[in-house]
Coordinates of C-alpha atoms in Angstrom, one line a residue:
M1 CA 0.0 0.0 0.0
I2 CA 2.8 2.4 0.9
R3 CA 4.5 1.8 -2.5
T4 CA 1.2 2.3 -4.4
L5 CA 0.6 5.6 -2.6
A6 CA 4.1 6.7 -3.4
L7 CA 3.7 6.2 -7.2
F8 CA 0.3 7.9 -7.0
G9 CA 2.0 10.8 -5.3
I10 CA 4.6 11.2 -8.0
L11 CA 2.0 11.1 -10.8
F12 CA -0.9 12.9 -9.3
G13 CA 0.6 15.1 -6.6
T14 CA -0.8 13.5 -3.5
L15 CA 1.2 13.2 -0.3
A16 CA 3.3 10.0 0.0
L17 CA 4.5 8.4 3.2
R18 CA 8.1 8.9 4.3
P19 CA 10.4 5.9 4.7
Q20 CA 11.3 5.1 8.3
I21 CA 15.1 4.7 7.9
T22 CA 17.7 5.9 10.3
A23 CA 19.8 8.5 8.7
A24 CA 23.5 7.7 8.2
V25 CA 24.4 11.4 8.6
E26 CA 22.5 13.6 10.9
S27 CA 21.3 17.1 10.0
G28 CA 24.0 19.8 10.4
Q29 CA 26.8 17.2 10.1
P30 CA 29.5 17.1 7.4
A31 CA 29.4 14.7 4.5
V32 CA 31.6 12.0 6.0
P33 CA 32.5 8.8 4.0
Y34 CA 29.5 6.5 3.5
T35 CA 28.9 3.9 6.1
C36 CA 28.2 1.1 3.7
N37 CA 25.7 -0.6 6.0
K38 CA 23.5 2.5 6.1
L39 CA 21.7 4.5 3.4
D40 CA 22.5 8.2 3.2
Y41 CA 20.7 10.7 0.9
G42 CA 19.6 14.3 1.2
I43 CA 20.6 17.9 0.5
Y44 CA 24.1 19.0 1.6
W45 CA 25.1 22.7 1.6
Y46 CA 28.6 23.3 0.3
S47 CA 31.2 25.9 1.2
Y48 CA 34.8 26.5 0.1
N49 CA 37.4 23.7 -0.3
D50 CA 34.6 21.2 -1.0
T51 CA 33.4 21.2 2.6
S52 CA 29.7 20.5 3.2
Q53 CA 27.1 20.0 5.9
K54 CA 23.8 18.2 5.7
A55 CA 20.7 20.5 5.7
Y56 CA 18.6 20.7 8.8
S57 CA 15.1 19.3 8.6
D58 CA 13.7 22.6 10.0
G59 CA 15.5 24.7 7.4
R60 CA 17.6 26.6 9.8
A61 CA 20.8 28.5 8.8
I62 CA 24.2 26.9 9.0
P63 CA 26.8 29.6 9.3
G64 CA 29.3 29.5 6.5
F65 CA 27.2 27.0 4.5
Y66 CA 23.6 28.1 4.3
D67 CA 21.8 31.4 4.7
P68 CA 18.0 31.3 4.2
S69 CA 18.0 34.9 2.8
K70 CA 20.4 34.2 -0.1
P71 CA 19.6 33.0 -3.6
T72 CA 20.0 29.3 -3.9
I73 CA 21.0 26.7 -6.5
I74 CA 20.6 23.0 -5.8
F75 CA 22.3 20.5 -8.1
T76 CA 21.8 16.8 -8.4
H77 CA 23.9 14.1 -10.1
G78 CA 23.0 11.2 -12.3
W79 CA 24.0 7.6 -12.5
E80 CA 26.9 6.7 -10.2
R81 CA 27.9 3.2 -11.4
N82 CA 30.5 1.6 -9.1
R83 CA 31.1 4.9 -7.3
V84 CA 30.5 3.5 -3.8
S85 CA 32.7 0.5 -4.3
D86 CA 35.4 2.5 -6.2
G87 CA 35.5 5.0 -3.3
R88 CA 35.8 2.3 -0.6
L89 CA 38.5 3.0 2.0
A90 CA 40.7 -0.1 2.1
G91 CA 40.0 -2.5 5.0
T92 CA 36.8 -0.6 6.0
N93 CA 33.1 -0.5 5.4
L94 CA 33.4 3.2 4.5
S95 CA 33.4 4.8 1.1
E96 CA 34.3 8.3 -0.1
G97 CA 32.3 7.9 -3.3
R98 CA 30.4 11.2 -3.1
T99 CA 29.7 13.6 -5.9
N100 CA 31.2 17.0 -5.5
F101 CA 31.8 20.2 -7.5
A102 CA 35.4 19.5 -8.5
W103 CA 36.4 19.7 -12.2
R104 CA 39.6 17.8 -11.9
L105 CA 40.3 18.0 -15.6
Y106 CA 41.0 21.7 -15.1
D107 CA 41.7 21.7 -11.3
T108 CA 38.7 23.9 -10.5
N109 CA 35.9 23.8 -8.0
V110 CA 32.9 25.3 -9.8
A111 CA 30.7 25.8 -6.7
E112 CA 33.1 28.5 -5.5
F113 CA 32.1 30.9 -8.3
W114 CA 28.5 30.9 -6.9
L115 CA 29.7 31.2 -3.3
D116 CA 31.7 34.3 -4.4
Q117 CA 28.5 35.9 -5.6
G118 CA 26.6 35.3 -2.4
W119 CA 24.6 32.1 -3.4
N120 CA 23.8 29.1 -1.4
V121 CA 25.0 25.9 -3.2
G122 CA 23.3 22.7 -2.4
L123 CA 23.7 19.2 -3.7
F124 CA 21.1 16.5 -3.4
Q125 CA 23.1 13.3 -2.8
W126 CA 21.5 10.0 -3.8
T127 CA 24.7 8.2 -4.8
Q128 CA 23.9 4.9 -3.0
L129 CA 20.6 4.7 -4.9
A130 CA 22.1 5.9 -8.2
N131 CA 24.9 3.4 -7.9
D132 CA 23.2 0.5 -9.6
R133 CA 24.4 -2.0 -12.1
A134 CA 24.2 -1.6 -15.9
S135 CA 21.2 -3.0 -17.6
P136 CA 21.6 -6.4 -19.3
G137 CA 22.2 -6.7 -23.0
L138 CA 24.2 -3.5 -23.6
T139 CA 27.9 -3.9 -23.3
F140 CA 29.4 -1.2 -25.6
F141 CA 27.4 1.5 -23.8
P142 CA 26.2 0.5 -20.3
S143 CA 22.8 1.8 -19.5
P144 CA 21.4 3.2 -16.2
Y145 CA 18.0 1.6 -16.7
F146 CA 17.8 0.4 -13.1
A147 CA 18.9 3.6 -11.4
Q148 CA 16.6 5.6 -13.7
S149 CA 13.5 3.6 -12.6
K150 CA 14.0 4.7 -9.0
I151 CA 13.6 8.3 -10.0
W152 CA 10.0 7.8 -11.0
T153 CA 8.7 4.9 -8.9
P154 CA 9.7 2.5 -6.1
D155 CA 8.0 -0.3 -8.0
G156 CA 10.4 -0.5 -10.9
P157 CA 12.7 -3.4 -11.9
A158 CA 15.2 -2.6 -9.2
G159 CA 12.9 -1.5 -6.5
M160 CA 14.7 0.9 -4.2
R161 CA 17.8 -1.1 -3.5
W162 CA 20.9 0.8 -2.6
A163 CA 24.6 0.0 -3.0
K164 CA 26.9 -1.2 -0.3
C165 CA 30.7 -1.2 -0.4
S166 CA 31.3 -4.3 -2.5
K167 CA 30.7 -4.1 -6.2
D168 CA 27.1 -5.3 -7.1
E169 CA 26.2 -5.7 -3.5
Y170 CA 22.9 -4.1 -2.6
E171 CA 20.5 -3.8 0.3
D172 CA 17.1 -4.7 -1.0
R173 CA 15.2 -5.8 2.1
P174 CA 11.9 -3.7 2.2
E175 CA 12.4 -2.7 5.9
F176 CA 15.8 -1.1 5.0
T177 CA 14.8 0.6 1.7
P178 CA 12.7 3.7 1.0
G179 CA 9.1 3.1 0.2
V180 CA 8.9 6.0 -2.2
S181 CA 10.7 7.2 -5.3
V182 CA 13.9 9.2 -5.4
A183 CA 11.9 12.2 -6.7
R184 CA 9.7 12.0 -3.6
L185 CA 12.8 11.7 -1.4
F186 CA 14.3 14.8 -3.1
Y187 CA 11.0 16.7 -2.7
E188 CA 10.8 15.9 1.0
A189 CA 14.5 16.9 1.6
Y190 CA 13.9 20.1 -0.4
Q191 CA 10.8 20.9 1.6
D192 CA 12.7 20.5 4.8
A193 CA 15.9 22.2 3.8
L194 CA 14.1 25.3 2.6
A195 CA 11.5 25.5 5.3
Q196 CA 12.7 29.0 6.4
Y197 CA 13.8 30.2 3.0
S198 CA 13.2 33.9 2.2
G199 CA 15.7 34.5 -0.6
S200 CA 15.1 35.9 -4.1
E201 CA 15.6 32.8 -6.3
I202 CA 15.7 29.0 -6.2
R203 CA 17.3 27.3 -9.1
L204 CA 17.6 23.6 -9.8
A205 CA 20.2 21.9 -12.0
G206 CA 20.6 18.3 -13.0
N207 CA 23.1 16.4 -15.0
S208 CA 22.4 13.1 -16.8
L209 CA 19.7 11.2 -14.9
G210 CA 19.7 14.2 -12.6
A211 CA 17.9 16.2 -15.3
Q212 CA 15.0 13.7 -15.1
L213 CA 15.1 14.0 -11.3
V214 CA 14.8 17.8 -11.1
I215 CA 11.9 17.7 -13.5
A216 CA 10.1 15.0 -11.5
M217 CA 10.7 16.7 -8.2
A218 CA 9.6 20.1 -9.6
Q219 CA 6.4 18.6 -10.8
I220 CA 5.6 17.5 -7.3
A221 CA 6.5 20.9 -5.9
Y222 CA 4.1 22.6 -8.2
T223 CA 1.2 20.0 -8.0
E224 CA 1.1 19.8 -4.2
D225 CA 0.0 22.8 -2.1
Q226 CA 2.5 22.5 0.7
L227 CA 5.0 24.9 -0.7
P228 CA 4.4 28.7 -1.0
S229 CA 5.2 30.0 -4.5
S230 CA 8.3 31.8 -3.1
R231 CA 9.8 28.4 -2.2
R232 CA 9.2 26.7 -5.5
P233 CA 12.0 26.5 -8.1
Q234 CA 11.8 29.3 -10.6
R235 CA 14.5 28.2 -13.0
I236 CA 15.7 24.7 -14.0
A237 CA 18.9 23.8 -15.9
L238 CA 19.0 20.5 -17.7
L239 CA 22.7 19.9 -18.2
D240 CA 23.5 17.3 -20.8
P241 CA 20.5 15.2 -19.7
Y242 CA 20.3 11.4 -20.3
W243 CA 16.7 10.7 -21.3
G244 CA 17.0 7.0 -20.9
P245 CA 17.7 3.9 -23.0
T246 CA 15.1 3.0 -25.7
R247 CA 15.4 -0.1 -27.8
G248 CA 14.4 -3.3 -26.0
F249 CA 13.6 -1.8 -22.6
D250 CA 10.4 -2.4 -20.8
Y251 CA 8.7 0.7 -19.4
S252 CA 5.4 -1.0 -18.4
F253 CA 6.0 0.1 -14.8
M254 CA 5.9 3.8 -15.9
P255 CA 2.5 5.6 -16.2
G256 CA 0.9 4.6 -19.4
G257 CA 4.0 2.6 -20.3
K258 CA 5.6 5.9 -21.5
R259 CA 9.3 6.4 -21.6
P260 CA 10.9 8.9 -19.3
G261 CA 11.7 11.3 -22.1
E262 CA 8.0 11.5 -23.0
I263 CA 6.9 12.0 -19.4
S264 CA 9.6 14.6 -19.0
R265 CA 8.2 16.6 -22.0
E266 CA 4.7 16.5 -20.5
Y267 CA 5.9 17.7 -17.1
V268 CA 8.2 20.4 -18.6
Q269 CA 5.2 21.8 -20.6
A270 CA 3.1 21.9 -17.5
L271 CA 5.8 23.6 -15.5
K272 CA 6.5 26.1 -18.2
Q273 CA 2.8 27.1 -18.0
Q274 CA 3.5 27.8 -14.3
G275 CA 6.2 30.2 -15.2
V276 CA 9.2 27.9 -14.7
V277 CA 12.2 28.9 -16.9
F278 CA 14.2 26.0 -18.4
E279 CA 17.7 25.9 -19.8
W280 CA 18.9 22.9 -21.8
V281 CA 22.5 22.2 -22.9
K282 CA 24.0 19.3 -24.8
S283 CA 27.7 18.6 -24.3
S284 CA 28.1 14.9 -25.3
A285 CA 26.7 12.2 -27.4
V286 CA 25.2 10.0 -24.6
N287 CA 21.8 10.0 -26.2
E288 CA 22.9 9.4 -29.7
Y289 CA 23.7 6.2 -31.8
N290 CA 20.8 4.4 -30.3
W291 CA 22.3 4.7 -26.8
G292 CA 19.5 6.8 -25.5
D293 CA 16.4 8.9 -26.3
T294 CA 17.5 12.1 -28.0
N295 CA 14.2 13.7 -27.0
E296 CA 14.3 16.1 -30.0
P297 CA 10.6 17.2 -29.6
L298 CA 11.6 18.9 -26.3
I299 CA 13.7 21.4 -28.3
D300 CA 10.4 22.9 -29.6
T301 CA 9.3 23.5 -26.1
I302 CA 12.3 24.9 -24.4
S303 CA 15.1 25.3 -27.0
R304 CA 18.6 23.8 -26.6
T305 CA 22.2 25.0 -26.7
D306 CA 24.9 22.6 -28.0
Y307 CA 28.5 22.7 -27.0
K308 CA 31.1 21.7 -29.6
L309 CA 33.9 20.9 -27.3
D310 CA 37.4 19.7 -28.1
L311 CA 38.7 18.5 -24.7
P312 CA 42.2 17.1 -24.1
E313 CA 43.0 14.1 -26.3
D314 CA 42.5 11.4 -23.7
S315 CA 39.1 12.7 -22.6
S316 CA 36.3 10.1 -22.6
I317 CA 32.7 10.6 -23.4
W318 CA 32.2 10.9 -19.6
N319 CA 34.3 14.1 -19.5
Y320 CA 32.2 15.6 -22.2
H321 CA 29.1 14.4 -20.4
K322 CA 30.2 16.1 -17.2
A323 CA 31.3 19.2 -19.0
G324 CA 27.7 20.3 -19.5
W325 CA 27.1 20.9 -15.9
V326 CA 30.6 22.0 -15.0
L327 CA 30.6 24.8 -17.6
Y328 CA 27.2 25.9 -16.5
F329 CA 28.4 26.4 -13.0
W330 CA 31.7 28.0 -14.2
S331 CA 29.8 30.5 -16.5
K332 CA 28.6 32.1 -13.3
D333 CA 32.0 33.7 -13.0
F334 CA 31.7 35.6 -16.2
P335 CA 29.3 38.0 -17.9
A336 CA 26.8 36.2 -20.1
P337 CA 28.5 35.5 -23.5
D338 CA 27.7 37.1 -26.8
E339 CA 25.2 35.6 -29.1
C340 CA 26.8 35.6 -32.6
T341 CA 25.4 36.1 -36.0
Q342 CA 24.6 33.0 -38.0
S343 CA 27.5 33.6 -40.3
S344 CA 30.0 33.5 -37.4
T345 CA 32.5 30.7 -37.4
P346 CA 35.1 29.3 -35.0
D347 CA 37.9 30.4 -37.4
E348 CA 36.6 33.9 -38.0
G349 CA 35.3 34.4 -34.5
C350 CA 32.0 35.8 -33.2
T351 CA 30.2 38.8 -34.7
P352 CA 27.8 39.8 -31.9
T353 CA 24.1 40.3 -32.5
G354 CA 23.8 42.6 -29.4
R355 CA 22.1 39.9 -27.4
T356 CA 23.5 37.5 -24.9
A357 CA 23.5 33.7 -25.3
Y358 CA 23.2 30.7 -22.9
A359 CA 24.9 31.0 -19.5
S360 CA 24.0 30.6 -15.8
S361 CA 24.9 34.3 -15.4
N362 CA 22.0 35.4 -17.7
T363 CA 19.1 37.1 -16.1
I364 CA 16.0 35.0 -15.7
E365 CA 14.3 37.3 -18.3
R366 CA 17.0 36.6 -20.9
A367 CA 16.9 32.9 -20.1
S368 CA 13.2 32.9 -20.7
E369 CA 13.6 34.6 -24.1
I370 CA 16.1 31.9 -25.1
M371 CA 13.7 29.2 -23.9
D372 CA 10.6 30.7 -25.6
P373 CA 11.6 33.3 -28.2
D374 CA 8.1 34.5 -29.0
G375 CA 7.0 34.8 -25.3
D376 CA 3.9 32.7 -25.9
L377 CA 4.0 29.8 -23.5
E378 CA 1.3 27.9 -25.5
T379 CA 3.4 27.7 -28.6
S380 CA 6.2 25.3 -29.5
D381 CA 8.8 27.4 -31.2
G382 CA 12.0 26.7 -29.3
G383 CA 15.3 27.4 -31.1
R384 CA 18.8 25.9 -31.2
W385 CA 22.1 27.5 -30.5
E386 CA 25.6 26.1 -31.0
Q387 CA 29.0 27.0 -29.7
V388 CA 31.2 29.2 -31.9
T389 CA 34.3 30.1 -29.8
G390 CA 35.8 28.6 -26.6
R391 CA 35.7 25.0 -27.9
T392 CA 39.2 24.0 -26.8
T393 CA 39.8 26.0 -23.6
G394 CA 37.8 24.1 -21.0
T395 CA 36.6 27.3 -19.4
A396 CA 33.4 29.3 -19.9
E397 CA 35.2 32.6 -20.2
D398 CA 35.6 32.6 -24.0
D399 CA 32.4 30.8 -24.9
T400 CA 30.1 32.3 -27.5
F401 CA 27.1 30.8 -29.3
R402 CA 25.1 31.4 -32.5
C403 CA 21.5 30.6 -33.2
I404 CA 21.0 27.9 -35.9
G405 CA 17.3 27.3 -35.8
R406 CA 14.1 29.4 -35.2
C407 CA 16.2 32.4 -34.3
P408 CA 15.0 36.0 -33.8
C409 CA 14.6 37.9 -37.0
S410 CA 17.8 38.1 -39.0
D411 CA 16.4 38.5 -42.5
T412 CA 13.7 40.9 -43.6
A413 CA 12.4 41.7 -47.1
L414 CA 10.5 45.0 -47.7
V415 CA 8.2 44.2 -50.6
F416 CA 6.6 47.3 -52.2
D417 CA 3.8 47.9 -54.7
T418 CA 5.3 50.6 -56.9
T419 CA 2.3 51.1 -59.3
A420 CA 1.1 54.7 -59.7
S421 CA -1.6 54.6 -57.0
M422 CA 1.2 54.1 -54.4
D423 CA 2.8 57.5 -55.1
G424 CA 1.7 59.2 -51.8
I425 CA 2.2 56.2 -49.6
L426 CA 5.7 55.5 -51.1
G427 CA 6.7 59.1 -50.6
D428 CA 5.8 58.8 -46.9
V429 CA 7.8 55.6 -46.5
Q430 CA 10.8 57.2 -48.3
T431 CA 10.7 60.2 -46.0
A432 CA 10.9 57.9 -43.0
A433 CA 13.2 55.3 -44.6
T434 CA 16.1 56.0 -42.3
S435 CA 14.0 55.6 -39.1
I436 CA 12.3 52.5 -40.4
V437 CA 15.5 50.8 -41.3
G438 CA 17.0 51.9 -38.0
Q439 CA 14.0 50.3 -36.2
L440 CA 14.7 47.0 -37.9
F441 CA 18.3 47.1 -36.9
T442 CA 17.3 48.0 -33.3
I443 CA 15.3 44.8 -33.1
N444 CA 18.3 42.8 -34.5
P445 CA 21.7 44.4 -35.0
S446 CA 22.7 41.6 -37.2
A447 CA 19.7 41.9 -39.5
R448 CA 19.9 41.6 -43.3
I449 CA 17.3 43.6 -45.2
A450 CA 16.3 43.3 -48.9
V451 CA 14.1 45.6 -51.0
V452 CA 11.7 44.1 -53.6
E453 CA 9.1 45.8 -55.8
Y454 CA 6.2 44.6 -57.8
R455 CA 3.8 46.1 -60.3
D456 CA 1.5 44.6 -63.0
S457 CA 3.4 42.8 -65.7
E458 CA 0.5 42.9 -68.1
A459 CA 0.8 46.7 -68.2
D460 CA 4.5 47.2 -67.1
A461 CA 7.9 46.0 -68.0
F462 CA 8.1 43.6 -65.1
G463 CA 5.9 41.8 -62.6
A464 CA 8.4 41.8 -59.7
R465 CA 12.1 42.4 -59.2
T466 CA 14.8 42.6 -56.5
V467 CA 16.1 46.1 -56.0
L468 CA 18.6 45.1 -53.3
P469 CA 19.4 41.6 -52.1
L470 CA 19.6 40.9 -48.4
S471 CA 22.2 43.4 -47.0
T472 CA 23.6 44.6 -43.8
D473 CA 24.5 48.0 -45.3
Q474 CA 22.0 50.5 -43.8
G475 CA 23.0 53.2 -46.2
A476 CA 22.4 50.9 -49.2
I477 CA 19.1 49.8 -47.8
V478 CA 17.9 53.4 -47.4
N479 CA 19.1 54.3 -50.9
A480 CA 17.3 51.3 -52.4
I481 CA 14.0 52.4 -50.7
N482 CA 14.5 56.0 -51.9
S483 CA 15.2 54.8 -55.5
L484 CA 11.7 53.4 -55.9
T485 CA 9.3 55.3 -58.1
A486 CA 5.5 54.8 -58.3
Q487 CA 4.3 54.5 -61.9
G488 CA 2.4 52.4 -64.3
G489 CA -0.1 49.8 -63.5
G490 CA -3.2 48.8 -65.4
D491 CA -6.3 47.1 -64.0
T492 CA -6.8 47.2 -60.2
P493 CA -5.5 43.7 -59.3
E494 CA -1.7 43.5 -59.4
F495 CA 1.1 41.1 -59.2
V496 CA 1.2 40.8 -55.4
L497 CA 1.9 37.1 -55.5
S498 CA 4.9 37.7 -57.8
G499 CA 6.2 40.2 -55.3
V500 CA 6.0 37.7 -52.5
R501 CA 7.5 34.9 -54.6
E502 CA 10.4 37.2 -55.5
A503 CA 11.0 37.7 -51.8
I504 CA 10.8 34.0 -51.1
G505 CA 13.5 33.4 -53.6
L506 CA 16.0 35.5 -51.8
D507 CA 19.1 34.0 -50.2
W508 CA 17.6 33.5 -46.7
F509 CA 19.6 32.0 -43.9
D510 CA 18.9 28.2 -43.8
G511 CA 16.6 27.3 -41.0
Q512 CA 16.3 30.9 -39.9
T513 CA 13.2 33.1 -39.4
G514 CA 12.6 35.4 -42.3
T515 CA 10.3 38.4 -42.4
I516 CA 8.5 39.7 -45.5
L517 CA 7.0 43.2 -45.1
L518 CA 4.6 43.5 -48.0
I519 CA 3.5 47.1 -48.8
G520 CA 0.8 47.7 -51.3
D521 CA -2.7 49.1 -51.8
A522 CA -4.4 46.8 -54.3
A523 CA -5.7 43.2 -54.5
A524 CA -3.7 40.3 -55.9
K525 CA -4.4 38.6 -59.2
D526 CA -5.3 35.1 -58.1
P527 CA -4.4 33.1 -60.1
E528 CA -1.8 35.2 -61.8
P529 CA -1.6 35.1 -65.5
L530 CA 1.7 33.9 -67.0
S531 CA 3.1 32.4 -63.7
G532 CA -0.1 30.7 -62.5
F533 CA 0.8 31.6 -58.9
T534 CA -2.1 31.3 -56.5
T535 CA -2.5 32.4 -52.9
I536 CA -2.6 28.8 -51.7
S537 CA 0.5 27.8 -53.6
T538 CA 2.3 30.9 -52.3
I539 CA 1.4 30.2 -48.7
N540 CA 2.7 26.6 -49.1
V541 CA 6.0 27.8 -50.6
A542 CA 6.4 30.3 -47.7
L543 CA 5.8 27.6 -45.1
A544 CA 8.3 25.3 -46.8
N545 CA 10.9 28.1 -46.5
R546 CA 9.9 28.8 -42.8
L547 CA 8.7 32.3 -43.6
V548 CA 5.8 34.4 -42.2
I549 CA 3.9 37.1 -44.0
H550 CA 2.4 40.2 -42.2
G551 CA 0.0 42.5 -44.0
L552 CA -0.8 46.2 -43.8
P553 CA -3.7 46.5 -46.3
Q554 CA -5.3 49.8 -47.4
G555 CA -8.9 49.3 -48.2
S556 CA -11.1 46.2 -48.4
A557 CA -9.7 44.9 -51.7
A558 CA -6.1 44.7 -50.4
A559 CA -7.3 43.3 -47.1
A560 CA -9.1 40.5 -48.9
S561 CA -5.8 39.4 -50.6
F562 CA -3.4 40.1 -47.7
T563 CA -5.3 38.5 -44.9
P564 CA -5.1 34.9 -46.3
L565 CA -1.4 35.3 -46.9
A566 CA -0.9 36.5 -43.3
N567 CA -3.2 34.0 -41.7
G568 CA -1.8 31.1 -43.7
T569 CA 1.7 31.8 -42.4
S570 CA 0.9 32.8 -38.8
G571 CA 1.4 36.5 -39.7
S572 CA -0.5 39.6 -38.7
I573 CA -2.6 42.2 -40.4
F574 CA -2.1 45.9 -39.6
S575 CA -5.3 47.7 -40.6
S576 CA -5.1 51.2 -42.0
S577 CA -7.9 52.2 -39.7
D578 CA -5.7 51.5 -36.7
Y579 CA -2.8 53.8 -37.7
P580 CA -2.9 57.4 -38.9
T581 CA 0.1 57.0 -41.2
I582 CA 1.9 54.3 -43.1
V583 CA 5.0 55.1 -41.2
Q584 CA 3.4 54.3 -37.9
A585 CA 2.0 51.0 -39.3
V586 CA 5.4 50.0 -40.5
T587 CA 7.0 50.8 -37.2
A588 CA 4.4 48.8 -35.4
A589 CA 5.0 45.8 -37.6
C590 CA 8.7 46.1 -37.2
S591 CA 8.3 46.1 -33.4
L592 CA 7.0 42.5 -33.2
P593 CA 9.8 40.4 -31.9
E594 CA 7.4 37.5 -31.2
G595 CA 6.6 37.4 -34.9
C596 CA 10.2 36.6 -35.7
T597 CA 10.0 33.2 -34.1
R598 CA 6.8 31.7 -35.2
I599 CA 7.2 28.3 -36.8
P600 CA 6.3 29.2 -40.4
Q601 CA 8.6 32.2 -40.2
L602 CA 7.6 34.5 -43.1
Y603 CA 6.5 38.0 -42.2
G604 CA 4.5 40.0 -44.7
M605 CA 3.9 43.7 -44.2
H606 CA 1.5 45.5 -46.5
S607 CA 1.6 49.2 -46.7
V608 CA -1.2 51.4 -45.4
R609 CA -2.4 54.3 -47.5
K610 CA -3.5 57.5 -45.9
L611 CA -7.2 58.3 -46.3

């Protein structure tokens, strides 16, 4: 019955019963070597020189280790295969196999960067439970299937057994093992350790299986009503997570038989709706080559930053796996790094966009922007970043990153109707061309802007043409706008679709959000003579190229043509009745950063004619 209630508590947020096990280390005591005949787990507060003391169950302060008024980060580790036996002190039943914050590859203790800035640094130790044997059948890449199951339920294939000092020796008698999952143990330890907390921020961070653990624990914290909002985690870092083995593994003990990666996605989406900010970094290949679940759909929900490290020659995959969390902690010692333009390369260096990229030192506001670029928590439009510089140094000091997918607007095409009826409107836009272009570069300093015009090829020499390809030269862009002349045109419908198709054919960044600002005052010929272009076919081509169209129609005829283009690509319409001038309408459309990250990614802006 106890085990059933525990599983129900994890999945549905009800209160589970605590295991009645004598603690191996009492509250307020240092992290001594494990006594292998007793189980020890819980939150330890760390200070300098890798010293630590176990949190008090009433959440009281521990001078030099924990101050309830300070911002707090709590880290948790993943699989600890053979760590207890490998750390055994010869001739004793004691083991020094505890996780700590040392990065021995570079002789650095990364907790101290946070201590220097006035943070509490905690570590949820569950080593004896995480120290379980590799799952059967996988020899090339051992899998933590058994340890993973304990995160979610006490009723998995390994129960809640814990490691003793000899390799593959476990305590599995029910009276000496917890009756609840590790996520529940973590939650109860968290609840106790922070019982008197009054600081400004609580952040969780998990490496490997620890990423699953912080998600599962946070779900309990947000579904049960025992914690005030001020004591719930506001920011969660998933640091080179391991999402679990896939092929040939039985997950019938999980709710609905779902794999941990799928359940994690569901929980993350629910927590995101509660305002939790997630950061996800990948530093190794532990989930690739069929070793694990890559969990790619989660990128759409919270974005991901990929390290491209080149560690010392003898470094194993485990060094790369650890680097994800070590560099996150180390980045606290430096200002948030530059985000680079997409064209930046390791050889040529980083050309800054004016924004910051992934780092623990980012503000929570910037971390939220990276997680969800359009600010709409209901959408799935996460992006991807990858490392540009700092690949070989092993420190976070020189790291920079560039966006490589679903990025904020970098490319914009201004598409103008230049038939005679546009004379007044075009003149207004040209008068304000410098400020309009400046507005676009304010949104994104690394922007590229193109100028396209269209007319009526049945009455004019051309249907549509590129006046200026995508360019970063503000002067050239302004000159291109000012070079346009309004003339010609025949019947009222015009070659709007040719103008959009001309813009779609520009040399956009691959996988990048593009913006089309379509400016005109007449309806589209649909279908167009000669080309056969239709609104539907144009929408499909825009979607295939990840582009969004916004419209600023003047009058009902233009609105009837522009609205389907905008709606079909998740764009917006800026009605002339809402803005007194075309310039104000253009400025409003250019001020939509959320539009730059919608999945279709083609922005159309139609011009507004003064009445």
